[in-house]
mmCIF file of C-alpha atoms in Angstrom:
data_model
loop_
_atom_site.group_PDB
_atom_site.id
_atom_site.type_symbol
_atom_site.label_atom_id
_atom_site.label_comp_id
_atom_site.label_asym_id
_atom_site.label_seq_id
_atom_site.Cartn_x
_atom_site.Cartn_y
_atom_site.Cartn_z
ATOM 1 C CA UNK A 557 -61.001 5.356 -19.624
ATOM 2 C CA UNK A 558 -58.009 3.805 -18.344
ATOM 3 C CA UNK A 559 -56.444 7.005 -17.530
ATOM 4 C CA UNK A 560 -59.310 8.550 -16.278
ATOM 5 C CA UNK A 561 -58.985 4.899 -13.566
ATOM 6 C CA UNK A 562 -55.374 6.011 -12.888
ATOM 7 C CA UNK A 563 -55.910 9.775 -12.139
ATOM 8 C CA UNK A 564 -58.869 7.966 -9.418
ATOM 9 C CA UNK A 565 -56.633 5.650 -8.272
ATOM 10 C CA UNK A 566 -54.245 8.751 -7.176
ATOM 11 C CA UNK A 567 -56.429 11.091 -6.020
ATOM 12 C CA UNK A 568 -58.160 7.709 -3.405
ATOM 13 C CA UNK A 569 -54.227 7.147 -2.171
ATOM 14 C CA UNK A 570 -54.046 11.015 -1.406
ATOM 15 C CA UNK A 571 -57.327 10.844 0.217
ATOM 16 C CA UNK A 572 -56.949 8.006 1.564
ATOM 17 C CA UNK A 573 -53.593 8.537 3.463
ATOM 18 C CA UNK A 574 -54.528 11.548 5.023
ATOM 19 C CA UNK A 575 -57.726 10.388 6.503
ATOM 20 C CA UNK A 576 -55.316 7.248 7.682
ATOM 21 C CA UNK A 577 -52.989 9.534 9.779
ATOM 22 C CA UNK A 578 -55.896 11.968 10.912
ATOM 23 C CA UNK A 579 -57.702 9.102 12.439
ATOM 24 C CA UNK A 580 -54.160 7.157 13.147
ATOM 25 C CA UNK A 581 -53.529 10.148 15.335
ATOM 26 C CA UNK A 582 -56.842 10.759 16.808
ATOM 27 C CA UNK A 583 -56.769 7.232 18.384
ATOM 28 C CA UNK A 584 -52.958 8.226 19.638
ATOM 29 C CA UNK A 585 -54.709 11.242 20.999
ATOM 30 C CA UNK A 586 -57.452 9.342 22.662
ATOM 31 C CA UNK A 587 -55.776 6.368 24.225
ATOM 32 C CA UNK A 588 -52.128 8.480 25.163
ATOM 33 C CA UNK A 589 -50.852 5.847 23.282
ATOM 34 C CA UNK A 590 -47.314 7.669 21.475
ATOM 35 C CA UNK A 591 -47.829 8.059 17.443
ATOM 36 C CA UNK A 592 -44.912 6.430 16.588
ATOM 37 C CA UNK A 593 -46.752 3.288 18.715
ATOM 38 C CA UNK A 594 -50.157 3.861 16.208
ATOM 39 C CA UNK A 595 -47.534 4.215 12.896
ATOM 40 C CA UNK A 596 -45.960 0.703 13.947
ATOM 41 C CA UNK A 597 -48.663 -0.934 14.752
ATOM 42 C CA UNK A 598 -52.517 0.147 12.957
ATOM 43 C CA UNK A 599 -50.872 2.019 10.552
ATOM 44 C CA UNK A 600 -48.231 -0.204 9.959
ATOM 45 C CA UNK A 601 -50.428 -3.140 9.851
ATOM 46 C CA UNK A 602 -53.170 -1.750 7.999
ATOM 47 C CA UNK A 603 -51.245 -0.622 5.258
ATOM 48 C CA UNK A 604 -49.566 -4.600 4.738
ATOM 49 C CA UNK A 605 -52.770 -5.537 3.888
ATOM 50 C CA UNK A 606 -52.170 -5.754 0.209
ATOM 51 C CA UNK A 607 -49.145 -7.576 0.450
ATOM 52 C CA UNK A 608 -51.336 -9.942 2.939
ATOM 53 C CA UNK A 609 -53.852 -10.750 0.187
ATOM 54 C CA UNK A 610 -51.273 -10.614 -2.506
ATOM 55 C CA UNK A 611 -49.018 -13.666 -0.913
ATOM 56 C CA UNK A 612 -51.676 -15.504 0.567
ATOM 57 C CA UNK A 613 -53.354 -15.657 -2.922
ATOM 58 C CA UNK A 614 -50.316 -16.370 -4.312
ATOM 59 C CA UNK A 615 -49.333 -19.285 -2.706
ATOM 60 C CA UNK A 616 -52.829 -21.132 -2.513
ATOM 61 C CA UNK A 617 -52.301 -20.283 -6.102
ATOM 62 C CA UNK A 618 -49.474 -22.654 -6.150
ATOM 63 C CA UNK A 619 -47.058 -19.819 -7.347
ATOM 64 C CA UNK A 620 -45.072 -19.064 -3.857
ATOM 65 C CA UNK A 621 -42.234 -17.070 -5.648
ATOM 66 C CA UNK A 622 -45.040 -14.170 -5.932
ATOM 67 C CA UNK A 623 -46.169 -14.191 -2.044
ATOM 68 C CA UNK A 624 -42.235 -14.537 -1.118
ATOM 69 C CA UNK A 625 -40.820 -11.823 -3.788
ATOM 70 C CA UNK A 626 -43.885 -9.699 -2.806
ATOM 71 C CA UNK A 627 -42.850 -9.610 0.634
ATOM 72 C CA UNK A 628 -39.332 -9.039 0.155
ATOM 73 C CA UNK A 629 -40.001 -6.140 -2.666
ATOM 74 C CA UNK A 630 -42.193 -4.396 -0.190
ATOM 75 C CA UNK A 631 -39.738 -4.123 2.176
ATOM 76 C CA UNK A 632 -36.919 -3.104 0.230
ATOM 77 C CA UNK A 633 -39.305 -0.380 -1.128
ATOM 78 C CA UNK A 634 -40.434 0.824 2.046
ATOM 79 C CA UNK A 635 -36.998 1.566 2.557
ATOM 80 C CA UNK A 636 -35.231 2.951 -0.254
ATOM 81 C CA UNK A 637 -38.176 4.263 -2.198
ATOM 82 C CA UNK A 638 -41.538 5.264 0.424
ATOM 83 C CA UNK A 639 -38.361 6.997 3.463
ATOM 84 C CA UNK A 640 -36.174 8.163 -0.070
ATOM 85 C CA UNK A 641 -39.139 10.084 -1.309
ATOM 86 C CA UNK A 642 -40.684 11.018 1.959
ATOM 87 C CA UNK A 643 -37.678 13.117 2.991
ATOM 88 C CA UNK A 644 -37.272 15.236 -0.133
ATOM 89 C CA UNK A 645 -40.895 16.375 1.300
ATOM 90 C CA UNK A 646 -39.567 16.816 4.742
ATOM 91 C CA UNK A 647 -36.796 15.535 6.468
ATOM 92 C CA UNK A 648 -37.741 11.988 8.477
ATOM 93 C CA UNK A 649 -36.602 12.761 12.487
ATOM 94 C CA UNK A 650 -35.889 9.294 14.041
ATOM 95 C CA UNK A 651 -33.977 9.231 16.594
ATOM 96 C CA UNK A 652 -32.384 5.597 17.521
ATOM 97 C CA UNK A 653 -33.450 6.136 21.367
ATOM 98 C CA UNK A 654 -36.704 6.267 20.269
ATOM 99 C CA UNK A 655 -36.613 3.162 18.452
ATOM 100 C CA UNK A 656 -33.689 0.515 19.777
ATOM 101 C CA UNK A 657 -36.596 -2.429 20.289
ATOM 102 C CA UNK A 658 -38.092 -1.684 16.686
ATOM 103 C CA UNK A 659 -35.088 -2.022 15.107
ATOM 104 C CA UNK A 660 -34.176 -4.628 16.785
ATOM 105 C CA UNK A 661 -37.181 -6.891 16.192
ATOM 106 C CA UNK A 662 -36.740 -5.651 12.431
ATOM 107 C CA UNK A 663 -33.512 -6.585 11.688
ATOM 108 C CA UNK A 664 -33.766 -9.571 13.621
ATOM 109 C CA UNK A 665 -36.601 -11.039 11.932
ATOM 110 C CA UNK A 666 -35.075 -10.163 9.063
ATOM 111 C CA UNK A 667 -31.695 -12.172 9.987
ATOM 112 C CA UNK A 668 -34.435 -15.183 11.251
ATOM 113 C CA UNK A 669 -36.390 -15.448 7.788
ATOM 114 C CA UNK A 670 -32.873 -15.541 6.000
ATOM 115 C CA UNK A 671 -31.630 -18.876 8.114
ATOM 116 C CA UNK A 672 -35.189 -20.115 7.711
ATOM 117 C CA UNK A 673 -34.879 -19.347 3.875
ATOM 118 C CA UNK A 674 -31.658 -21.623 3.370
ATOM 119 C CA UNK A 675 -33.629 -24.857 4.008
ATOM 120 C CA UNK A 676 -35.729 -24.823 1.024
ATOM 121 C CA UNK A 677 -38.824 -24.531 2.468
ATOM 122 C CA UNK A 678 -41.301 -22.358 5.059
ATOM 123 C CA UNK A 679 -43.121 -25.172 6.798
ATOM 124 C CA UNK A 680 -45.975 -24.614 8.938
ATOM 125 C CA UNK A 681 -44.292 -25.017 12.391
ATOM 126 C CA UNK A 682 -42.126 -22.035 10.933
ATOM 127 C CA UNK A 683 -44.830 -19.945 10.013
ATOM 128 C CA UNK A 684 -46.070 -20.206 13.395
ATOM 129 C CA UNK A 685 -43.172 -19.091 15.008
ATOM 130 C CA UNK A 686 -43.233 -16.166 12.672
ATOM 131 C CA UNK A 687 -46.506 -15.774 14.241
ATOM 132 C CA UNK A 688 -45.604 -16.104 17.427
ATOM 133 C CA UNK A 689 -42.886 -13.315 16.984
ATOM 134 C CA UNK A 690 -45.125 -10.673 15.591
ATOM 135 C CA UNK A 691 -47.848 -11.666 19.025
ATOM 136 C CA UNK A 692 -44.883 -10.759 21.195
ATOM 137 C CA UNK A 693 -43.793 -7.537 19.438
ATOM 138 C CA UNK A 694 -47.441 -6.388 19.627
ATOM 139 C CA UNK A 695 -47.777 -7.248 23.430
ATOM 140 C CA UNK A 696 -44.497 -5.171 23.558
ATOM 141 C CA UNK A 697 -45.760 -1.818 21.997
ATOM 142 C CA UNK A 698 -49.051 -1.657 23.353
ATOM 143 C CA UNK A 699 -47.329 -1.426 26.813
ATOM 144 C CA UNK A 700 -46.335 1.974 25.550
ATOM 145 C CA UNK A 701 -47.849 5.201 26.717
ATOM 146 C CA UNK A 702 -47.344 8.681 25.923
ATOM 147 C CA UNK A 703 -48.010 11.691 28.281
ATOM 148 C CA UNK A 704 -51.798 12.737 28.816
ATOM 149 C CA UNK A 705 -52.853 15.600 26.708
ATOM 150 C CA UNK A 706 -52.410 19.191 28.188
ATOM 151 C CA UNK A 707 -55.991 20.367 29.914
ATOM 152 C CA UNK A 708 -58.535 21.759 27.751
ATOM 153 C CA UNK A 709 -56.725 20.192 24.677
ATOM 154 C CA UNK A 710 -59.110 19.259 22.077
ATOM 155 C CA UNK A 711 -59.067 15.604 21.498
ATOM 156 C CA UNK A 712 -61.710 14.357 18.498
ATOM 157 C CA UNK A 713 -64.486 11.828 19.460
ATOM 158 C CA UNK A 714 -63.230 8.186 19.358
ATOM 159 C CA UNK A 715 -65.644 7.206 16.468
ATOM 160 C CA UNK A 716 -64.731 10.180 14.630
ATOM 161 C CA UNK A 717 -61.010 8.753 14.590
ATOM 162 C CA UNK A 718 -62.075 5.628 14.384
ATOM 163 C CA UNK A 719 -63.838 5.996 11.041
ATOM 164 C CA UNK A 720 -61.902 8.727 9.697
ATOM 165 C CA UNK A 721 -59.251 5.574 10.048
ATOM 166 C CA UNK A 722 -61.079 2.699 8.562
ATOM 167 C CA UNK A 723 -62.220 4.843 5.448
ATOM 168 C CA UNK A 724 -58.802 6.247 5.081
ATOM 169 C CA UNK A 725 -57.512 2.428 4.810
ATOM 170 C CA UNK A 726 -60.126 1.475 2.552
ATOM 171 C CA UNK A 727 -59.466 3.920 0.254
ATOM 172 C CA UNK A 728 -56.029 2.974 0.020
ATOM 173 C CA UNK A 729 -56.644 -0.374 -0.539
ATOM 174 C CA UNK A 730 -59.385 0.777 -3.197
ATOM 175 C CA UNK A 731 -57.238 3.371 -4.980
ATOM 176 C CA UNK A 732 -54.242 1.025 -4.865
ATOM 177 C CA UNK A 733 -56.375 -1.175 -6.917
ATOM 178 C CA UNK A 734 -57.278 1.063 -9.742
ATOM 179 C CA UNK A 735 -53.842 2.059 -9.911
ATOM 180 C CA UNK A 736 -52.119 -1.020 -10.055
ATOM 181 C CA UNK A 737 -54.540 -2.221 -13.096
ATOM 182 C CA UNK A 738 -55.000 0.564 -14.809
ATOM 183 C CA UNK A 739 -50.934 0.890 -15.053
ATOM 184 C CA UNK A 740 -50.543 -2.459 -16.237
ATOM 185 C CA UNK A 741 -52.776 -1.957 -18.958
ATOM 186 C CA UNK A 742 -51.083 1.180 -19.633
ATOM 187 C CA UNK A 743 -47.898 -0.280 -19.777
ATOM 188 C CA UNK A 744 -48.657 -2.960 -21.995
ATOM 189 C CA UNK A 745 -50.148 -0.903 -24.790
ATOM 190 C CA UNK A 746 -46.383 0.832 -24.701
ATOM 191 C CA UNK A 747 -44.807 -2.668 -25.024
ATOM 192 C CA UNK A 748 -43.317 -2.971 -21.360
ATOM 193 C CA UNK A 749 -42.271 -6.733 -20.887
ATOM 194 C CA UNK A 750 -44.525 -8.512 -18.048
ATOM 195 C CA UNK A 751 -41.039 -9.074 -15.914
ATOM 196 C CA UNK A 752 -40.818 -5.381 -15.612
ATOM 197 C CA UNK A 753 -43.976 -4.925 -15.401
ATOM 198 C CA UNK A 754 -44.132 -7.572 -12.334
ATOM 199 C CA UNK A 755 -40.876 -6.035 -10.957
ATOM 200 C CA UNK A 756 -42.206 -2.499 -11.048
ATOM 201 C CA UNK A 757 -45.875 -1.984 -11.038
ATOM 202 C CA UNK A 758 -47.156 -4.907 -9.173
ATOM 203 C CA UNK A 759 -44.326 -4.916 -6.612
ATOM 204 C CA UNK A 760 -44.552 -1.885 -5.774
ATOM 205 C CA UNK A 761 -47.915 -1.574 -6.524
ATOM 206 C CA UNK A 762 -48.646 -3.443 -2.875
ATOM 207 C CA UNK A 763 -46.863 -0.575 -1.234
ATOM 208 C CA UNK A 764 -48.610 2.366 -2.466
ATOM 209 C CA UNK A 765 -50.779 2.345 0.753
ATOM 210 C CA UNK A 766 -47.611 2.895 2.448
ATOM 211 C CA UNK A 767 -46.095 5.377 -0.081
ATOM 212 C CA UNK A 768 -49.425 7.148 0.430
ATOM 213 C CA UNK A 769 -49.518 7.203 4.357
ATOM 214 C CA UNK A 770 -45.861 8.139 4.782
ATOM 215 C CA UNK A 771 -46.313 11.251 2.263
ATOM 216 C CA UNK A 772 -48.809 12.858 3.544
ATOM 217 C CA UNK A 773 -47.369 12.051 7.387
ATOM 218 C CA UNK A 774 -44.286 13.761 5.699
ATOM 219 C CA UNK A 775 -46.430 16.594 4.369
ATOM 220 C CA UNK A 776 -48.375 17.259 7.755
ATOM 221 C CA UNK A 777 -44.831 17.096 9.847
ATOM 222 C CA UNK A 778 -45.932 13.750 11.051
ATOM 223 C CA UNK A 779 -42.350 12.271 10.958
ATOM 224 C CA UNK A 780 -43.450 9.683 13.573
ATOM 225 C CA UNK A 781 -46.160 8.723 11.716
ATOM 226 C CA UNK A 782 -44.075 8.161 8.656
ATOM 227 C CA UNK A 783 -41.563 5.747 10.571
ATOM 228 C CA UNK A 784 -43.653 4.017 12.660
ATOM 229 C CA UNK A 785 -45.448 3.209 9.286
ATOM 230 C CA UNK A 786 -42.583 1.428 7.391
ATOM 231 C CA UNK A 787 -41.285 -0.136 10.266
ATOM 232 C CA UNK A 788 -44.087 -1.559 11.283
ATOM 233 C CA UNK A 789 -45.063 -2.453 7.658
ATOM 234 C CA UNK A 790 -41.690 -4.597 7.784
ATOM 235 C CA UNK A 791 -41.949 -6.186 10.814
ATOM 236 C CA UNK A 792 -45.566 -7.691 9.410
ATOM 237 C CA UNK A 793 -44.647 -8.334 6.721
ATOM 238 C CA UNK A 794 -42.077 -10.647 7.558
ATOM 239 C CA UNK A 795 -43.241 -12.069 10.822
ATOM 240 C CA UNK A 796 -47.107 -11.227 9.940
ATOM 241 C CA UNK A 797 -47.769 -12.207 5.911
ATOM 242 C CA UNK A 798 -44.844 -14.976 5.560
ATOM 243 C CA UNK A 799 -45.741 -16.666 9.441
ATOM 244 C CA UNK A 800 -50.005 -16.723 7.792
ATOM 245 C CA UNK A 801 -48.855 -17.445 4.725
ATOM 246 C CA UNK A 802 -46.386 -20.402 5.892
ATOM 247 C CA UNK A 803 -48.661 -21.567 8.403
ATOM 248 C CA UNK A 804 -51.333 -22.271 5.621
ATOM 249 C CA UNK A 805 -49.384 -23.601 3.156
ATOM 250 C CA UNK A 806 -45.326 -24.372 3.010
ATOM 251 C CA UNK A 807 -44.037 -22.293 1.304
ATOM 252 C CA UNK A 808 -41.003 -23.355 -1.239
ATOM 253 C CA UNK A 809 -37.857 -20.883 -1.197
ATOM 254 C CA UNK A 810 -36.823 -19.763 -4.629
ATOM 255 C CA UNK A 811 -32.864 -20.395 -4.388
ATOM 256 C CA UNK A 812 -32.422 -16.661 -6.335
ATOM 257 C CA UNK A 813 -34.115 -14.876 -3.140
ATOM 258 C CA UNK A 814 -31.323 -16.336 -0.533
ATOM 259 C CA UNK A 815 -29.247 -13.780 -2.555
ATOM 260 C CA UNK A 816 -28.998 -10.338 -3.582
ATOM 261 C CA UNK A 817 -32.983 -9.779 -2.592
ATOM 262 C CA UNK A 818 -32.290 -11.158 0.920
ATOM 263 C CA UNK A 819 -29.515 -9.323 1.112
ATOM 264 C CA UNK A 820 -30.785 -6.221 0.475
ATOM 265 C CA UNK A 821 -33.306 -6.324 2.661
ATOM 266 C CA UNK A 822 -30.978 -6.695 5.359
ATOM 267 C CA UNK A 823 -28.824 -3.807 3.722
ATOM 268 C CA UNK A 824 -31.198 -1.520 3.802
ATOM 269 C CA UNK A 825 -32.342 -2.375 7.327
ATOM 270 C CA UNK A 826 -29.098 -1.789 8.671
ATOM 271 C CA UNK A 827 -28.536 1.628 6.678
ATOM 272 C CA UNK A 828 -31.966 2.877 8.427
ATOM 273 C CA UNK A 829 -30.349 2.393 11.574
ATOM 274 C CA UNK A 830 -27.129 3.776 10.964
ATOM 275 C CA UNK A 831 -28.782 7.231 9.613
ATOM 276 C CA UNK A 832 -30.957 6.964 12.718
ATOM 277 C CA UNK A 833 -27.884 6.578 15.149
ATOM 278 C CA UNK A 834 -25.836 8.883 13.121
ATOM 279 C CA UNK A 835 -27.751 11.580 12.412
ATOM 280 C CA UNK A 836 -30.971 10.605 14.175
ATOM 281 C CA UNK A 837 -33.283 11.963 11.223
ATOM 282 C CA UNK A 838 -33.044 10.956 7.290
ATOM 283 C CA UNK A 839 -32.529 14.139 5.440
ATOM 284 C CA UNK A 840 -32.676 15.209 1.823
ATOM 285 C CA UNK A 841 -29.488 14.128 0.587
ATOM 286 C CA UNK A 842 -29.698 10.835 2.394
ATOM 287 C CA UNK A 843 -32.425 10.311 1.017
ATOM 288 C CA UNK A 844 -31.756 10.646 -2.303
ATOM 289 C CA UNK A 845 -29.327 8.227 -1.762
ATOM 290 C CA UNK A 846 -31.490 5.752 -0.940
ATOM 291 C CA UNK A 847 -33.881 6.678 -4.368
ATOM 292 C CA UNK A 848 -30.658 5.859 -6.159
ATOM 293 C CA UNK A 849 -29.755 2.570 -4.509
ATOM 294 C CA UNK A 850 -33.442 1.565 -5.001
ATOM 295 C CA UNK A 851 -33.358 2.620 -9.185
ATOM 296 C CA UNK A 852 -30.078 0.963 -9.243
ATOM 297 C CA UNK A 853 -31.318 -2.594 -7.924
ATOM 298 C CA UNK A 854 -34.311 -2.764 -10.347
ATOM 299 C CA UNK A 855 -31.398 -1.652 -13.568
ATOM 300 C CA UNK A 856 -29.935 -4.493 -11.513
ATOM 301 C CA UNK A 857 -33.311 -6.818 -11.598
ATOM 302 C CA UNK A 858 -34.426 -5.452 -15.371
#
């Protein structure tokens, strides 16, 4: 049975993803509002959700290592792991002019959470200005537009998109449920130890509406899409799920995440945007590089 809940929980993140980026794009469509714009921000959001329920859980739960590791995990996999694997499917176009401010806000709320980090502690006042951040970045993109379709282009209904959106995100979440138990119970019958379990499956089991959405935007040419997805899936998850999170409860700082996971995060930021101002796309062989660095830090973490 619990294999029968795994092959479900793949087939709902196939689904799933692809109804995410037909509606994600029908909206685009709609509104003239640039895909890259929908990736970053509905997309981009939408697909954080886990990790929102995850940490907020977490630290009600009294356990705030989980909601802060959580975050930090998911972005390092976004990275190295959802962009490695997305451009052996298709190489990721993303060109730095198209991008400077979204970089920008990423890496720099990335550099923010690390000085916040050092005092010990995520108080509330902090986790608002998280908040605050992520209010401005949205105000920011939404100013964007995109050129109106060509005449007699056809453009779906808005409530076609619309839904075609909202089921393709609740699939997601749905199918990255099933996986993300049935796994675990799979990998316990083999005798996996609950810290790898923790470090693999249920880390990374958060981003698998991500991993989803950026594969099939990667398998429908959809390279904007992709990006916009795990950029925007950073950016909230930093500024988004630690500022809610925070602004709940404090949030204490394990001393081990000031580290190596901070400072991978940040390493992998910046090597996004030195690909995208050095070659302005992330091909195959750069992106096996990153699938290495990423099964190198969990050897590193196991």
């Amino acid at each position: 049975m619990v294999y029968l809940v795994f092959g479900a929980g793949l087939l709902a993140l196939f689904f799933g993803g692809e109804f995410l980026v037909r509606g994600a794009v029908g909206i685009a469509r709609r509104y003239h509002v640039p895909p890259l714009v929908i990736g970053l921000t509905i997309v981009g959001f939408g697909t954080s959700m886990p990790e929102l329920l995850v940490s907020l859980q977490a630290a009600l739960a009294g356990t705030p290592a989980i909601a802060v590791g959580n975050v930090l995990g998911s972005n390092i996999a976004n990275i190295l792991l959802i962009l490695g694997l997305s451009s052996l499917i298709a190489p990721v176009g993303m060109r730095l002019g198209d991008l400077p401010r979204d970089f920008a806000v990423m890496i720099g709320a990335t550099l923010l959470l690390w000085a916040l980090m050092w005092g010990g502690l995520l108080t509330r006042v902090e986790g608002f200005l998280l908040l605050a951040g992520l209010v401005a970045y949205l105000a920011l993109c939404l100013r964007d537009k995109a050129e109106p379709e060509p005449e007699g282009a056809h453009v779906p209904p808005l409530l076609q998109s619309l839904l075609a959106a909202l089921g393709g995100l609740a699939t997601l979440m749905l199918g990255a449920k099933f996986l993300v138990s049935s796994a675990t119970e799979i990998a316990r019958d083999y005798g996996i130890s609950e810290a790898v379990i923790g470090l693999t499956i249920v880390a990374v089991g958060t981003s698998l509406p991500e991993l989803a959405t950026s594969l099939v935007a990667a398998f429908r040419r959809q390279a904007d899409i992709a990006v916009g997805n795990i950029l925007g899936s950073n950016i909230f998850n930093i500024l988004g799920i630690l500022g809610a999170t925070a602004a709940v409860t404090p949030v204490p700082i394990d001393p081990r995440f000031v580290g190596l996971d901070m400072g991978l995060v940040l390493a992998a930021s910046i090597a996004l945007l030195a690909l995208a101002a050095a070659a302005g796309r992330i091909g195959r062989r750069a992106g096996g590089g990153l699938l290495i660095a990423y099964g190198s830090y969990l050897a590193l973490m196991g």
